[in-house]
mmCIF file of C-alpha atoms and ligand atoms in Angstrom:
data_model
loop_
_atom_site.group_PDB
_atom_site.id
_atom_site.type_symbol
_atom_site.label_atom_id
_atom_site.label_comp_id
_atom_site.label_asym_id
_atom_site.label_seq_id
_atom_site.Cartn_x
_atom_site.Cartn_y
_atom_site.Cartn_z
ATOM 1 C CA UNK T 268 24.196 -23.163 53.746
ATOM 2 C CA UNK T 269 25.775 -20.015 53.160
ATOM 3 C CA UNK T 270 28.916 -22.097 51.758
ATOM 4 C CA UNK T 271 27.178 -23.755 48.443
ATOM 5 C CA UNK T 272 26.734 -20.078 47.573
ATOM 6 C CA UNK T 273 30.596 -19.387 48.143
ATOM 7 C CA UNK T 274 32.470 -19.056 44.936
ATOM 8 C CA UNK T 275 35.294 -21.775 44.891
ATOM 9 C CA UNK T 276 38.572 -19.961 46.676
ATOM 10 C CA UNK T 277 40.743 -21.272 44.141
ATOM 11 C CA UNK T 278 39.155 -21.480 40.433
ATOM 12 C CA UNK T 279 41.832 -23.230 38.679
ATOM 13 C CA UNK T 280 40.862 -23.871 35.107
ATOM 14 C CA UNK T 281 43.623 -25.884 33.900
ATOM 15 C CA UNK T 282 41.831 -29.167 32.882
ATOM 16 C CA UNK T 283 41.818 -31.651 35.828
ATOM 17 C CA UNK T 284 42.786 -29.527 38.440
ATOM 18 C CA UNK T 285 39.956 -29.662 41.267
ATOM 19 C CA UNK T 286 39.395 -27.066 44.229
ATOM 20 C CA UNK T 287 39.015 -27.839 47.682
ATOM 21 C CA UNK T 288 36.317 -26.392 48.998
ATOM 22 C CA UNK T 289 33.587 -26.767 45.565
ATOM 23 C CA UNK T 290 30.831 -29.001 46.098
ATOM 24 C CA UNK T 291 30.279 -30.581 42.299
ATOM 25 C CA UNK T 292 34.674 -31.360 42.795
ATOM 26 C CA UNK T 293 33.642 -32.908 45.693
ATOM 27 C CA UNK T 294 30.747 -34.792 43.804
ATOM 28 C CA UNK T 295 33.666 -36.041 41.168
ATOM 29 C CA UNK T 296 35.799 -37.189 43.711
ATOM 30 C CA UNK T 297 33.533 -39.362 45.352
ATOM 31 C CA UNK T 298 33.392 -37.113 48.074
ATOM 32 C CA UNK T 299 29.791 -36.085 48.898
ATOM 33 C CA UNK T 300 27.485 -38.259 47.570
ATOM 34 C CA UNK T 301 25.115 -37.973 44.203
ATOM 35 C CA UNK T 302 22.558 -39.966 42.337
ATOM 36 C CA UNK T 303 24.535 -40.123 38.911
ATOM 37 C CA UNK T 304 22.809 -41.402 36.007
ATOM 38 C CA UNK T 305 25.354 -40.694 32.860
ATOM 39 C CA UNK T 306 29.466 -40.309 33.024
ATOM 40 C CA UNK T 307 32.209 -40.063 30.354
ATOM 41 C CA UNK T 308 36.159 -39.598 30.770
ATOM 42 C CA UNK T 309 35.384 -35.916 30.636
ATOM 43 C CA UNK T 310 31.579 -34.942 32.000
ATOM 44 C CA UNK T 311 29.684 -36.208 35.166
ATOM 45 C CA UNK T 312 25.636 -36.004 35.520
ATOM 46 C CA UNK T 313 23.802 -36.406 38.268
ATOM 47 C CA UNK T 314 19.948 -35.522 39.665
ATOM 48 C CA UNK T 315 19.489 -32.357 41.078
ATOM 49 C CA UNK T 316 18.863 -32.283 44.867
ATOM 50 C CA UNK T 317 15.915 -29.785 44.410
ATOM 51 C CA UNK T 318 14.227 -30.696 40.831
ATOM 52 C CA UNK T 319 12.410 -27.902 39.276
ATOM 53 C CA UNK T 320 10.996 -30.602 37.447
ATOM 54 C CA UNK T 321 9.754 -33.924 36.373
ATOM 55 C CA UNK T 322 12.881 -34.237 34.905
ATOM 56 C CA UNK T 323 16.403 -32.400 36.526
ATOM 57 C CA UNK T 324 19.503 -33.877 35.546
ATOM 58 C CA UNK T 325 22.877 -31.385 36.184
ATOM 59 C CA UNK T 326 25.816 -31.972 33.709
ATOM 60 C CA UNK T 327 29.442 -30.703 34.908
ATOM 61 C CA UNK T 328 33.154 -30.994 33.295
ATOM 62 C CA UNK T 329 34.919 -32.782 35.649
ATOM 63 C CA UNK T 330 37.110 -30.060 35.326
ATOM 64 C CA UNK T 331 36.576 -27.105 37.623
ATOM 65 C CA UNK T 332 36.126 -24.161 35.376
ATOM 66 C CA UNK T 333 33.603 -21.323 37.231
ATOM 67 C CA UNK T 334 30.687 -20.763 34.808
ATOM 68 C CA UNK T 335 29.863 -21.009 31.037
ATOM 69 C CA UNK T 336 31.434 -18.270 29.845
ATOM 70 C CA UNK T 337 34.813 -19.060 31.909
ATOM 71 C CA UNK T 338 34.612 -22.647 30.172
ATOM 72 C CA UNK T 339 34.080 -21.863 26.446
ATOM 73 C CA UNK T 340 37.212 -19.753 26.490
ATOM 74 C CA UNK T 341 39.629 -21.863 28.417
ATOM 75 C CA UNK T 342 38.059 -24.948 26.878
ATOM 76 C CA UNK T 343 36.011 -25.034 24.158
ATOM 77 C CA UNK T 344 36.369 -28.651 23.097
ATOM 78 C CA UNK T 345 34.888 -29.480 26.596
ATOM 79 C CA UNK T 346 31.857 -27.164 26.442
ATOM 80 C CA UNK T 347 31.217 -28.800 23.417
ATOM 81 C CA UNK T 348 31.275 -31.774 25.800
ATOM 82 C CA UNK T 349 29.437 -30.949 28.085
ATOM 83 C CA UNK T 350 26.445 -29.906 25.412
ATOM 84 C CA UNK T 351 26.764 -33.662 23.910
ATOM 85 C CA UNK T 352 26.638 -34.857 27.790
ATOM 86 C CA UNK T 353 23.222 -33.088 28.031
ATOM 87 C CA UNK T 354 21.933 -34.146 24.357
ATOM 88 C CA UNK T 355 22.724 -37.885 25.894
ATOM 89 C CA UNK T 356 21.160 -37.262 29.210
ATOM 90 C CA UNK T 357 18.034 -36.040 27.207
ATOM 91 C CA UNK T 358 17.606 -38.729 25.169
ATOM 92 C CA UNK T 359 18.216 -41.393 28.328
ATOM 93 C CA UNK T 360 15.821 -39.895 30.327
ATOM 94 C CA UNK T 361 13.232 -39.765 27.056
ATOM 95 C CA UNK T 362 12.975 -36.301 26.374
ATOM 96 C CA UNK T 363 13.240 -36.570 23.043
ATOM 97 C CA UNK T 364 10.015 -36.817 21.829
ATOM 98 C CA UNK T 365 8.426 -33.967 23.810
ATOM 99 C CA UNK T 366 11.487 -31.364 24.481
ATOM 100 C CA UNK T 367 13.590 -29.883 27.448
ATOM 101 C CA UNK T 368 15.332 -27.217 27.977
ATOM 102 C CA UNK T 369 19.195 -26.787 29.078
ATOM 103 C CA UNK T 370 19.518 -23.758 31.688
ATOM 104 C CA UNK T 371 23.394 -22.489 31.963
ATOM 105 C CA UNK T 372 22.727 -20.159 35.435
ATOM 106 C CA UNK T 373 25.534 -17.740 35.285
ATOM 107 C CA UNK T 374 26.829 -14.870 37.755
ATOM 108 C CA UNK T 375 24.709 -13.244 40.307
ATOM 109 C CA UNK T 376 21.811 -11.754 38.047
ATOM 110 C CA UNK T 377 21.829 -15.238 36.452
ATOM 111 C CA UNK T 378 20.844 -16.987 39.592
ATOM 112 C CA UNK T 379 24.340 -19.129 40.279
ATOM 113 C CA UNK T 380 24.250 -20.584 43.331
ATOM 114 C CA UNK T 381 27.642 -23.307 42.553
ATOM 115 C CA UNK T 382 30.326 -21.743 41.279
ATOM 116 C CA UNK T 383 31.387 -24.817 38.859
ATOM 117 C CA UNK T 384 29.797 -24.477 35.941
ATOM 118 C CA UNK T 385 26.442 -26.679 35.464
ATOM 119 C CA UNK T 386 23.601 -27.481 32.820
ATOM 120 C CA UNK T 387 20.256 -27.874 33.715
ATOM 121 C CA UNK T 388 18.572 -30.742 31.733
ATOM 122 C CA UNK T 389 15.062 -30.156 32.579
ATOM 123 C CA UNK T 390 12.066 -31.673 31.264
ATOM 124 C CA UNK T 391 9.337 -34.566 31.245
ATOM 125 C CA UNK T 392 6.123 -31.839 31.948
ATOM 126 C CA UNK T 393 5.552 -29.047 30.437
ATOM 127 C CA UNK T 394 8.164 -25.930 31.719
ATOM 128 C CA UNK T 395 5.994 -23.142 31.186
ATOM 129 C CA UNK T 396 7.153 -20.079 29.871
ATOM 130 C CA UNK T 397 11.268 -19.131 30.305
ATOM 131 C CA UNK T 398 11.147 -16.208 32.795
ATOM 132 C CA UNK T 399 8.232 -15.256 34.463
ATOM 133 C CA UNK T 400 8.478 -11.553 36.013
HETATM 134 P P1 AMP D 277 22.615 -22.877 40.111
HETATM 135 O O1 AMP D 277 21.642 -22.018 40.877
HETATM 136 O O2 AMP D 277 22.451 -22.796 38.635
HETATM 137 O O3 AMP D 277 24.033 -22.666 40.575
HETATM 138 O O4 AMP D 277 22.206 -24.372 40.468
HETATM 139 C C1 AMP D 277 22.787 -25.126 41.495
HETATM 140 C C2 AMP D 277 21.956 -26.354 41.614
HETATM 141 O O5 AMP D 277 22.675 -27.310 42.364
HETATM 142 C C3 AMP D 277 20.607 -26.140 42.327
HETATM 143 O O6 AMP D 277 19.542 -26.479 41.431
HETATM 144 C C4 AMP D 277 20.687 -27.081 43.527
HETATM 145 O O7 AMP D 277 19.456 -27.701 43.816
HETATM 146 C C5 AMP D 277 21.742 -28.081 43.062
HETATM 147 N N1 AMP D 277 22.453 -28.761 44.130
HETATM 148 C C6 AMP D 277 23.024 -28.221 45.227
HETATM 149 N N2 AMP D 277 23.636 -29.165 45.958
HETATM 150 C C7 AMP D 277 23.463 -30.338 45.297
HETATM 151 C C8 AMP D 277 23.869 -31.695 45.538
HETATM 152 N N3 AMP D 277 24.585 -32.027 46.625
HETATM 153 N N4 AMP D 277 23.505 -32.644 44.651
HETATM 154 C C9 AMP D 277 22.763 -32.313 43.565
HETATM 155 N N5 AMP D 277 22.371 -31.063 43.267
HETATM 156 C C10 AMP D 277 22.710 -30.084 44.131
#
């Protein structure tokens, strides 16, 4: 699956503009199919194929913009967003009470795997500690 590691060939970050070849574009248009569970005009979220845990809910602009740090300069408004997006994904999926944790993997040393910029809404067990080396 060497091509979900691929960054997207064309990273357009103008708001609306989707790339061909990026799999969470492909998730907003309807293209390759995903178990959503929370959308606004602006932010899509959806369960994560693999969960990491009880609880793993991904939250995307449905803009393409690469990574975190690529969105809260070209768009701050819409990381802003995106953070609400996850606060309301946390409280729909009850984690409230107990706590989660929101996981922006970014770059190589970060771990990203999709180069269109996610948050990981984890939760619903205990996570254990942040890193583990
Ligand atoms: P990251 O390593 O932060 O880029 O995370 C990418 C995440 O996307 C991983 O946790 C994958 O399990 C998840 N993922 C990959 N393909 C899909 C898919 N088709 N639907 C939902 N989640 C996916």
């Amino acid at each position: 699956m060497a091509w979900l590691r691929r960054p997207c060939a064309v990273a357009l970050a103008s708001a609306g503009v989707t790339t061909t070849d990026c799999l969470f574009c492909k998730i907003v248009a309807g293209d390759v199919p995903a178990a959503k569970v929370y959308e606004t005009e602006s932010t899509l979220a959806f369960r994560d194929i693999g969960p990491k845990a009880a609880v793993h809910v991904l939250v995307i602009p449905k803009a393409h913009h690469s990574d975190v740090a690529a969105l809260a300069k070209a768009d701050p408004a819409l990381a802003g967003e995106v953070l609400a997006a996850a606060a309301d994904v946390a409280a729909a999926e009850g984690l409230l009470e107990h706590g989660f944790r929101v996981i922006f993997n970014t770059g190589p040393y970060g771990g990203q795997e999709v180069f269109h910029v996610h948050a990981h809404v984890l939760g619903g067990e205990p996570l254990g500690p942040m890193i583990s080396k």
